[in-house]
mmCIF file of C-alpha atoms in Angstrom:
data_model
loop_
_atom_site.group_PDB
_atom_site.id
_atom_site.type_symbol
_atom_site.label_atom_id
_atom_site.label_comp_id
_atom_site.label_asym_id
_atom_site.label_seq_id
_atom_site.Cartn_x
_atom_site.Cartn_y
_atom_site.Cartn_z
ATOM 1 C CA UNK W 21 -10.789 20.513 -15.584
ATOM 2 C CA UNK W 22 -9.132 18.011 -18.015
ATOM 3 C CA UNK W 23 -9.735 15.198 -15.726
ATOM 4 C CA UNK W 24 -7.305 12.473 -14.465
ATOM 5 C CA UNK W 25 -4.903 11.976 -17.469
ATOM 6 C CA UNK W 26 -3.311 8.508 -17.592
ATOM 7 C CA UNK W 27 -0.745 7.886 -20.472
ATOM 8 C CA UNK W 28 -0.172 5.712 -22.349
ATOM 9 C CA UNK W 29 -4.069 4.311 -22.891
ATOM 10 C CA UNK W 30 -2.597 0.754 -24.265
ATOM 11 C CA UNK W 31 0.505 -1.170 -23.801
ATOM 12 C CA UNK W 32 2.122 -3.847 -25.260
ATOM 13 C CA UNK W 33 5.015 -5.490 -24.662
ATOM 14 C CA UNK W 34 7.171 -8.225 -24.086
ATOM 15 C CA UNK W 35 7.593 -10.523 -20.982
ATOM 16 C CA UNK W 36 10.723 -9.507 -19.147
ATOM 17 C CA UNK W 37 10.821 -5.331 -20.534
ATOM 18 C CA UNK W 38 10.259 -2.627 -17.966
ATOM 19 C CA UNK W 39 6.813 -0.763 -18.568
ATOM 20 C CA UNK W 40 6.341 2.496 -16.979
ATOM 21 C CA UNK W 41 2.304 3.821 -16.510
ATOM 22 C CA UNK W 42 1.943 7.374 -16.030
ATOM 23 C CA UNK W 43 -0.791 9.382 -14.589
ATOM 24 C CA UNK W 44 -1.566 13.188 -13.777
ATOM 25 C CA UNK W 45 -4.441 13.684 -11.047
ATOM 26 C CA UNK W 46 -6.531 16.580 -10.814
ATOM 27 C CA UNK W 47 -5.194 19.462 -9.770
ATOM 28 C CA UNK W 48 -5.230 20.213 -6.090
ATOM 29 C CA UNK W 49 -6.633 16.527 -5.054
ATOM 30 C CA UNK W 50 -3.797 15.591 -2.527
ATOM 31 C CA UNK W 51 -4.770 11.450 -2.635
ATOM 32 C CA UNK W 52 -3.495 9.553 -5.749
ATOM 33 C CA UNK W 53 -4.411 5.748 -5.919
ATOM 34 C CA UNK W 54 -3.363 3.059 -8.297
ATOM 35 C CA UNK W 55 -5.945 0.413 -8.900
ATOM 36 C CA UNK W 56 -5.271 -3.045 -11.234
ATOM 37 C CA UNK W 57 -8.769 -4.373 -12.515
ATOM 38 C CA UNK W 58 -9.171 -7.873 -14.158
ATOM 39 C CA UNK W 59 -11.776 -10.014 -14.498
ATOM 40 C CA UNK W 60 -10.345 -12.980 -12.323
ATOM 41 C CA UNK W 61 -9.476 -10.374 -9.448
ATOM 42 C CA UNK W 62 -11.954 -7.433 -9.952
ATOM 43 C CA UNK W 63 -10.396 -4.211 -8.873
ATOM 44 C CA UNK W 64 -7.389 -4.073 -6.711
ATOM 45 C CA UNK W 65 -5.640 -1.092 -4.573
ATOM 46 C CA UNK W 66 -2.430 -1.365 -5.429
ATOM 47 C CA UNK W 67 -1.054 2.124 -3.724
ATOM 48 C CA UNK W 68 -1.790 5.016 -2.386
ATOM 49 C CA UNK W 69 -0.297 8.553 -1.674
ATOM 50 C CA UNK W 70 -1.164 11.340 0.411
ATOM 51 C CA UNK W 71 0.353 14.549 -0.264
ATOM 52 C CA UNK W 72 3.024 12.606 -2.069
ATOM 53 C CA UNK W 73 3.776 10.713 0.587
ATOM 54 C CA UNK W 74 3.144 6.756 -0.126
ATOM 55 C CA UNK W 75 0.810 5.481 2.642
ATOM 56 C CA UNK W 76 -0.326 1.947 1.978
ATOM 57 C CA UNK W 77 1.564 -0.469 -0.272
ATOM 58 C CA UNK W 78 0.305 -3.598 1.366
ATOM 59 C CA UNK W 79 -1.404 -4.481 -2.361
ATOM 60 C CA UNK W 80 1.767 -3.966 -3.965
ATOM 61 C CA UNK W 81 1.840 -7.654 -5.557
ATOM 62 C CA UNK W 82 5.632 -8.293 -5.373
ATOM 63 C CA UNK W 83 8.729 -6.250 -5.796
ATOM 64 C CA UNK W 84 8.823 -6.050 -9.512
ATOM 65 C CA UNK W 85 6.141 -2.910 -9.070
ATOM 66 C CA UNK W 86 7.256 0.049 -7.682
ATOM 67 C CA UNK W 87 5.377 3.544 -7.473
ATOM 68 C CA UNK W 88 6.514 7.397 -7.213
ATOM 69 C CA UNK W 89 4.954 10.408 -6.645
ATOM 70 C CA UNK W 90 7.737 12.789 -7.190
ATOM 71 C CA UNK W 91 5.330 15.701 -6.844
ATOM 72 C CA UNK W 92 1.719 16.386 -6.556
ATOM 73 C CA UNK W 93 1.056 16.710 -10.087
ATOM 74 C CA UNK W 94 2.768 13.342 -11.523
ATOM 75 C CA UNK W 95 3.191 9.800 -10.511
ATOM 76 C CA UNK W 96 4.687 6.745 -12.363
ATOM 77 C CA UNK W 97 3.965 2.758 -11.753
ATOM 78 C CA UNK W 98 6.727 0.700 -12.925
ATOM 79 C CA UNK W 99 6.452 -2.891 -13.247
ATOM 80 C CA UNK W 100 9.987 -4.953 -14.021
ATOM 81 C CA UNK W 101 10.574 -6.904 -15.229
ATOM 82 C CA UNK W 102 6.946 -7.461 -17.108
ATOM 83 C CA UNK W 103 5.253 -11.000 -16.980
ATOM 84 C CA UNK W 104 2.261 -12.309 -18.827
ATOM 85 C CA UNK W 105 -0.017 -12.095 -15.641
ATOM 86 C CA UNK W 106 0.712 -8.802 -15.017
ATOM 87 C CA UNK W 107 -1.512 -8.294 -18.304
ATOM 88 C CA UNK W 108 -4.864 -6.199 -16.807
ATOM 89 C CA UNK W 109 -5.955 -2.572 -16.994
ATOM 90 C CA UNK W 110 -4.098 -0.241 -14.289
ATOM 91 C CA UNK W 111 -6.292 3.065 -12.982
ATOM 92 C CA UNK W 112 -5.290 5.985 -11.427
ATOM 93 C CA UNK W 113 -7.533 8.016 -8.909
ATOM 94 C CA UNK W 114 -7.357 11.118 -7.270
ATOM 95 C CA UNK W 115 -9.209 12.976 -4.938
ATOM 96 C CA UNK W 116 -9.016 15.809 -2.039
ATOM 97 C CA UNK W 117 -8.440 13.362 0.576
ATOM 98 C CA UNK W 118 -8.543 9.548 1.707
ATOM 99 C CA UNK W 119 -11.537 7.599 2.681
ATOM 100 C CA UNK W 120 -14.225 10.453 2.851
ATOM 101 C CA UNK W 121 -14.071 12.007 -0.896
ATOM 102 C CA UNK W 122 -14.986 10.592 -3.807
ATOM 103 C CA UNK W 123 -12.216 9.203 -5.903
ATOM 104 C CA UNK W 124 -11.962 10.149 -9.648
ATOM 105 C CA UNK W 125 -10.681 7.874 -11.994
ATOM 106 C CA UNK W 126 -9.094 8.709 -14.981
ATOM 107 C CA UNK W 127 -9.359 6.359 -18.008
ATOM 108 C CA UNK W 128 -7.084 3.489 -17.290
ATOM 109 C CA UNK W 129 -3.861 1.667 -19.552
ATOM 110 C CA UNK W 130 -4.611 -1.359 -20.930
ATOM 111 C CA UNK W 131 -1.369 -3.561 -20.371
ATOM 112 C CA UNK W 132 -1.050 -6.772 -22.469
ATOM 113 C CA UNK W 133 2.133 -8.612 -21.802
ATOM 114 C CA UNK W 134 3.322 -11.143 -24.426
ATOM 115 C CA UNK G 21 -7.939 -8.339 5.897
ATOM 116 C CA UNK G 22 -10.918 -6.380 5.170
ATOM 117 C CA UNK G 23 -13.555 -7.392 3.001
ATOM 118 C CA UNK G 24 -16.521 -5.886 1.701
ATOM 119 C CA UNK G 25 -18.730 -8.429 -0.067
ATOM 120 C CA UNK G 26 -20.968 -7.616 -3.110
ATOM 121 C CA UNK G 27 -23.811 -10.075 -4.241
ATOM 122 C CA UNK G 28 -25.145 -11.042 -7.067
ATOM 123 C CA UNK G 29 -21.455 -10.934 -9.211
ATOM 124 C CA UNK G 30 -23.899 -10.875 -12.694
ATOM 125 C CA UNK G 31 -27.405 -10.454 -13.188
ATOM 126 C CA UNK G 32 -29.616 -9.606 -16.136
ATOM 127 C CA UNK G 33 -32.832 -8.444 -16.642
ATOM 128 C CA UNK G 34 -35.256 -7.327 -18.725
ATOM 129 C CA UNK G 35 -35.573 -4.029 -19.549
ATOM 130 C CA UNK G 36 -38.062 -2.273 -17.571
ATOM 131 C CA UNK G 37 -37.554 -4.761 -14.909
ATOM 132 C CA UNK G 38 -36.017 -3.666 -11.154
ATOM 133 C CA UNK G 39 -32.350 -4.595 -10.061
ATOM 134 C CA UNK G 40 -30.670 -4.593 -6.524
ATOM 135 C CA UNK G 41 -27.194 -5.292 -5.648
ATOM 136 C CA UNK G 42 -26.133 -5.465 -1.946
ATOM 137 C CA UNK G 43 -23.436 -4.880 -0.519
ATOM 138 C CA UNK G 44 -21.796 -6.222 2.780
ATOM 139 C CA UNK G 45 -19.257 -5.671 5.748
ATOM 140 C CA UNK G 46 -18.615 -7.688 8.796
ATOM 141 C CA UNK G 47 -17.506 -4.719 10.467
ATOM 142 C CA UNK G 48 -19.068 -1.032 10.850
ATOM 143 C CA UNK G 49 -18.863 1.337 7.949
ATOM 144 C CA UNK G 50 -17.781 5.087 8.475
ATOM 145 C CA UNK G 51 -19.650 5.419 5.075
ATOM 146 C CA UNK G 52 -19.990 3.770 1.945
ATOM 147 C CA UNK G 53 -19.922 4.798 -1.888
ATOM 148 C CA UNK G 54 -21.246 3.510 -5.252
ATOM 149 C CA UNK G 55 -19.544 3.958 -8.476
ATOM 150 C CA UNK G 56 -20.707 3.182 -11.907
ATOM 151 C CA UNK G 57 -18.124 1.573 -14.546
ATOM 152 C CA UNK G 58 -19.647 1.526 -17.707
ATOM 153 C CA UNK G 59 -18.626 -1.366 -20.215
ATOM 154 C CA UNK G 60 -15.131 -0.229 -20.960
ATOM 155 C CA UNK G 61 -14.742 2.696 -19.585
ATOM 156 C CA UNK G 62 -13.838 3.542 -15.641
ATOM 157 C CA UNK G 63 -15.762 3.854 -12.366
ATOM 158 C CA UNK G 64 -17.529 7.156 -11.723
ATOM 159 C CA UNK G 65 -18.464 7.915 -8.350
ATOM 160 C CA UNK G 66 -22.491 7.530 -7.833
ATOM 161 C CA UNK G 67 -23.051 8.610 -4.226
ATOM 162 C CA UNK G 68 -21.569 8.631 -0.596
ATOM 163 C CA UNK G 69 -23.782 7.359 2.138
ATOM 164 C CA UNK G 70 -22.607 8.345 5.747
ATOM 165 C CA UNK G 71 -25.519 8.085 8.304
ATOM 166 C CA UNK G 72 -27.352 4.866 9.707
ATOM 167 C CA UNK G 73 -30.246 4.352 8.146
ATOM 168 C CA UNK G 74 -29.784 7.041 5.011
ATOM 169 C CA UNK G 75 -31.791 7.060 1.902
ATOM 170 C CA UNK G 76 -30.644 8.954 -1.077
ATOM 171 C CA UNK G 77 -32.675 9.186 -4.266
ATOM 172 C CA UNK G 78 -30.836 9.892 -8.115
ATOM 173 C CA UNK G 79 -33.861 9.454 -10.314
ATOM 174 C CA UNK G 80 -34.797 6.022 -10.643
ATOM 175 C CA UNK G 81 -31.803 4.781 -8.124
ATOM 176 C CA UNK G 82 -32.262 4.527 -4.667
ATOM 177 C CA UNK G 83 -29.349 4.249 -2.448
ATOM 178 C CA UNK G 84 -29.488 2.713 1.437
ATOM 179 C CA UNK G 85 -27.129 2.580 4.265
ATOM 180 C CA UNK G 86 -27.990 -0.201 7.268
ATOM 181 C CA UNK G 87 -29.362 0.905 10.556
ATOM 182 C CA UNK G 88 -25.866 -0.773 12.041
ATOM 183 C CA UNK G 89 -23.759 0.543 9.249
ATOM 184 C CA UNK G 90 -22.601 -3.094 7.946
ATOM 185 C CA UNK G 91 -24.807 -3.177 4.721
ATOM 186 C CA UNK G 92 -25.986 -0.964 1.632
ATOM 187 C CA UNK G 93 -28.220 -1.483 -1.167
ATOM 188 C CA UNK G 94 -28.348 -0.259 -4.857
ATOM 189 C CA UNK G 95 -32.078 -0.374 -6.413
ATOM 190 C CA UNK G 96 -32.753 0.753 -9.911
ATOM 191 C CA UNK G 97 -36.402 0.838 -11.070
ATOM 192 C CA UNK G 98 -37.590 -0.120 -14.021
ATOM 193 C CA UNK G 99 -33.891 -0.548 -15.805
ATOM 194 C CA UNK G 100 -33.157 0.907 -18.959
ATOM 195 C CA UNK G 101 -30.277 -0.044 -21.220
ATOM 196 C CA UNK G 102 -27.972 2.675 -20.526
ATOM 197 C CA UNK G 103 -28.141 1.311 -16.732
ATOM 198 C CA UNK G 104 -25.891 -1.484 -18.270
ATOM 199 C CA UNK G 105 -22.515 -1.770 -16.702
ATOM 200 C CA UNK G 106 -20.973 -2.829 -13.355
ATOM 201 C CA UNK G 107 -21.624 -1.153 -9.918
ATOM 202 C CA UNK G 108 -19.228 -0.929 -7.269
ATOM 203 C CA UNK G 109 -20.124 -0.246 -3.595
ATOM 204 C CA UNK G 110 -16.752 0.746 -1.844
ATOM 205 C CA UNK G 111 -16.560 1.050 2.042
ATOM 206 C CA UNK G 112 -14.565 2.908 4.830
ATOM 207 C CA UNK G 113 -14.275 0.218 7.599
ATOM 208 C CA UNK G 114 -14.021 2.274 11.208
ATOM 209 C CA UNK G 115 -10.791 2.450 12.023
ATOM 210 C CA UNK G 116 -8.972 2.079 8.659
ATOM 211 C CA UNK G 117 -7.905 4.602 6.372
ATOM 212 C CA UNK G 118 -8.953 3.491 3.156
ATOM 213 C CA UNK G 119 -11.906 2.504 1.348
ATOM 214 C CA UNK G 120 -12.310 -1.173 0.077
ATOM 215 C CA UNK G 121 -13.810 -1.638 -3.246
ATOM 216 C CA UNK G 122 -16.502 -4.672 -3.596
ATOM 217 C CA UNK G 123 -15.997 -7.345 -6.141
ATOM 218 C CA UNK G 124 -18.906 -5.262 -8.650
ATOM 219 C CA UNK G 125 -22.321 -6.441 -9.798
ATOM 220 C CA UNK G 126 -22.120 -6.729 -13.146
ATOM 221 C CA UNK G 127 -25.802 -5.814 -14.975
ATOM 222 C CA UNK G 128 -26.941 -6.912 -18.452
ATOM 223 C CA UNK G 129 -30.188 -4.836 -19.835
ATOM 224 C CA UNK G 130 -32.007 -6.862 -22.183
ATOM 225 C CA UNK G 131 -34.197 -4.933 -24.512
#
């Protein structure tokens, strides 16, 4: 199995664009996470679906992020518009289920904001 | 909210030298898990610990789970310098549906 596949590896862009973050989980995993790490606040849960279905949002920072899951093998964080702080490296997880299971991560986007 | 607390944030050591990082919850665990993330790279899961009281064994790291379920510890013997990197426990509080990630122990191996 290829993995969790997270595209694209590094972004850069300027404050106020849109940035879209992509990720593929393993297939047949039914959990999907997105995760923000940064040295100041470690690693964060931002989201998480189950079978598609977004379950907790509550780390969400504001309404400039948004998430999908459109179907179980594809999901898309979207930050806009894009702000300096925002700068950090976004994971993706998957695994067969929530809590229980060990989450795989795949290898993260590197998001610098200008 | 929930927290699950993680001590020491850094430590280094000499290499050959022992390292623990604890990890702690002020409410029961269903079970915890330990990831590794290596210096730029991502976490990969170590080990899940589920019963009160469990000890697992990976070679020179020894996993433990409290008797009440609140606390785990990471031991490595005699560290080497590929144990360099940052370990995460991450914990299912009873109750909650999601597991909450510690701050990390980051671990320098000197040589």
């Amino acid at each position: 199995d290829a993995g969790v596949i997270q595209s694209p590896r590094h972004e850069v862009t300027e404050m106020g664009q849109e940035v879209t973050l992509r990720c593929k989980p393993i297939s047949g995993h039914n959990s999907l996470f997105w995760y923000r790490q940064t040295m100041m606040r470690g690693l964060e849960l931002l989201i998480y679906f189950n079978n598609n279905v977004p379950i907790d949002d509550s780390g969400m920072p504001e309404d400039r992020f948004s998430a999908k899951m459109p179907n179980a093998s594809f999901s898309t964080l979207k930050i806009q518009p894009s702000e300096p702080r925002d700068s950090a490296v976004y994971f993706c997880a998957s695994s067969l289920g929530q809590g229980f299971y060990e989450q795989y991560f795949g290898p993260g986007t590197r998001l610098t904001v200008t | 909210g929930q927290q699950v607390m993680q001590i020491p944030q850094y430590q280094h050591v000499q290499e050959g030298e022992d390292f623990t990082t604890y990890c702690n919850s002020s409410t029961t665990l269903s079970n915890i898990q330990w990831y590794k993330q290596r210096p730029g790279g991502h976490p990969v899961f170590l080990i899940q610990l589920v019963k009160s009281g469990e000890v697992k064994k990976q070679k020179r790291l020894t996993f433990q789970f409290g008797e009440a379920k609140k606390n785990s510890s990471l031991h490595i013997t005699a560290t080497q310098t590929t144990d360099v990197g940052t370990y995460f426990c991450a914990g299912k509080p009873g109750g909650y549906n999601k597991l909450i990630f510690g701050a990390g122990t980051r671990l320098a191996v000197h040589p």
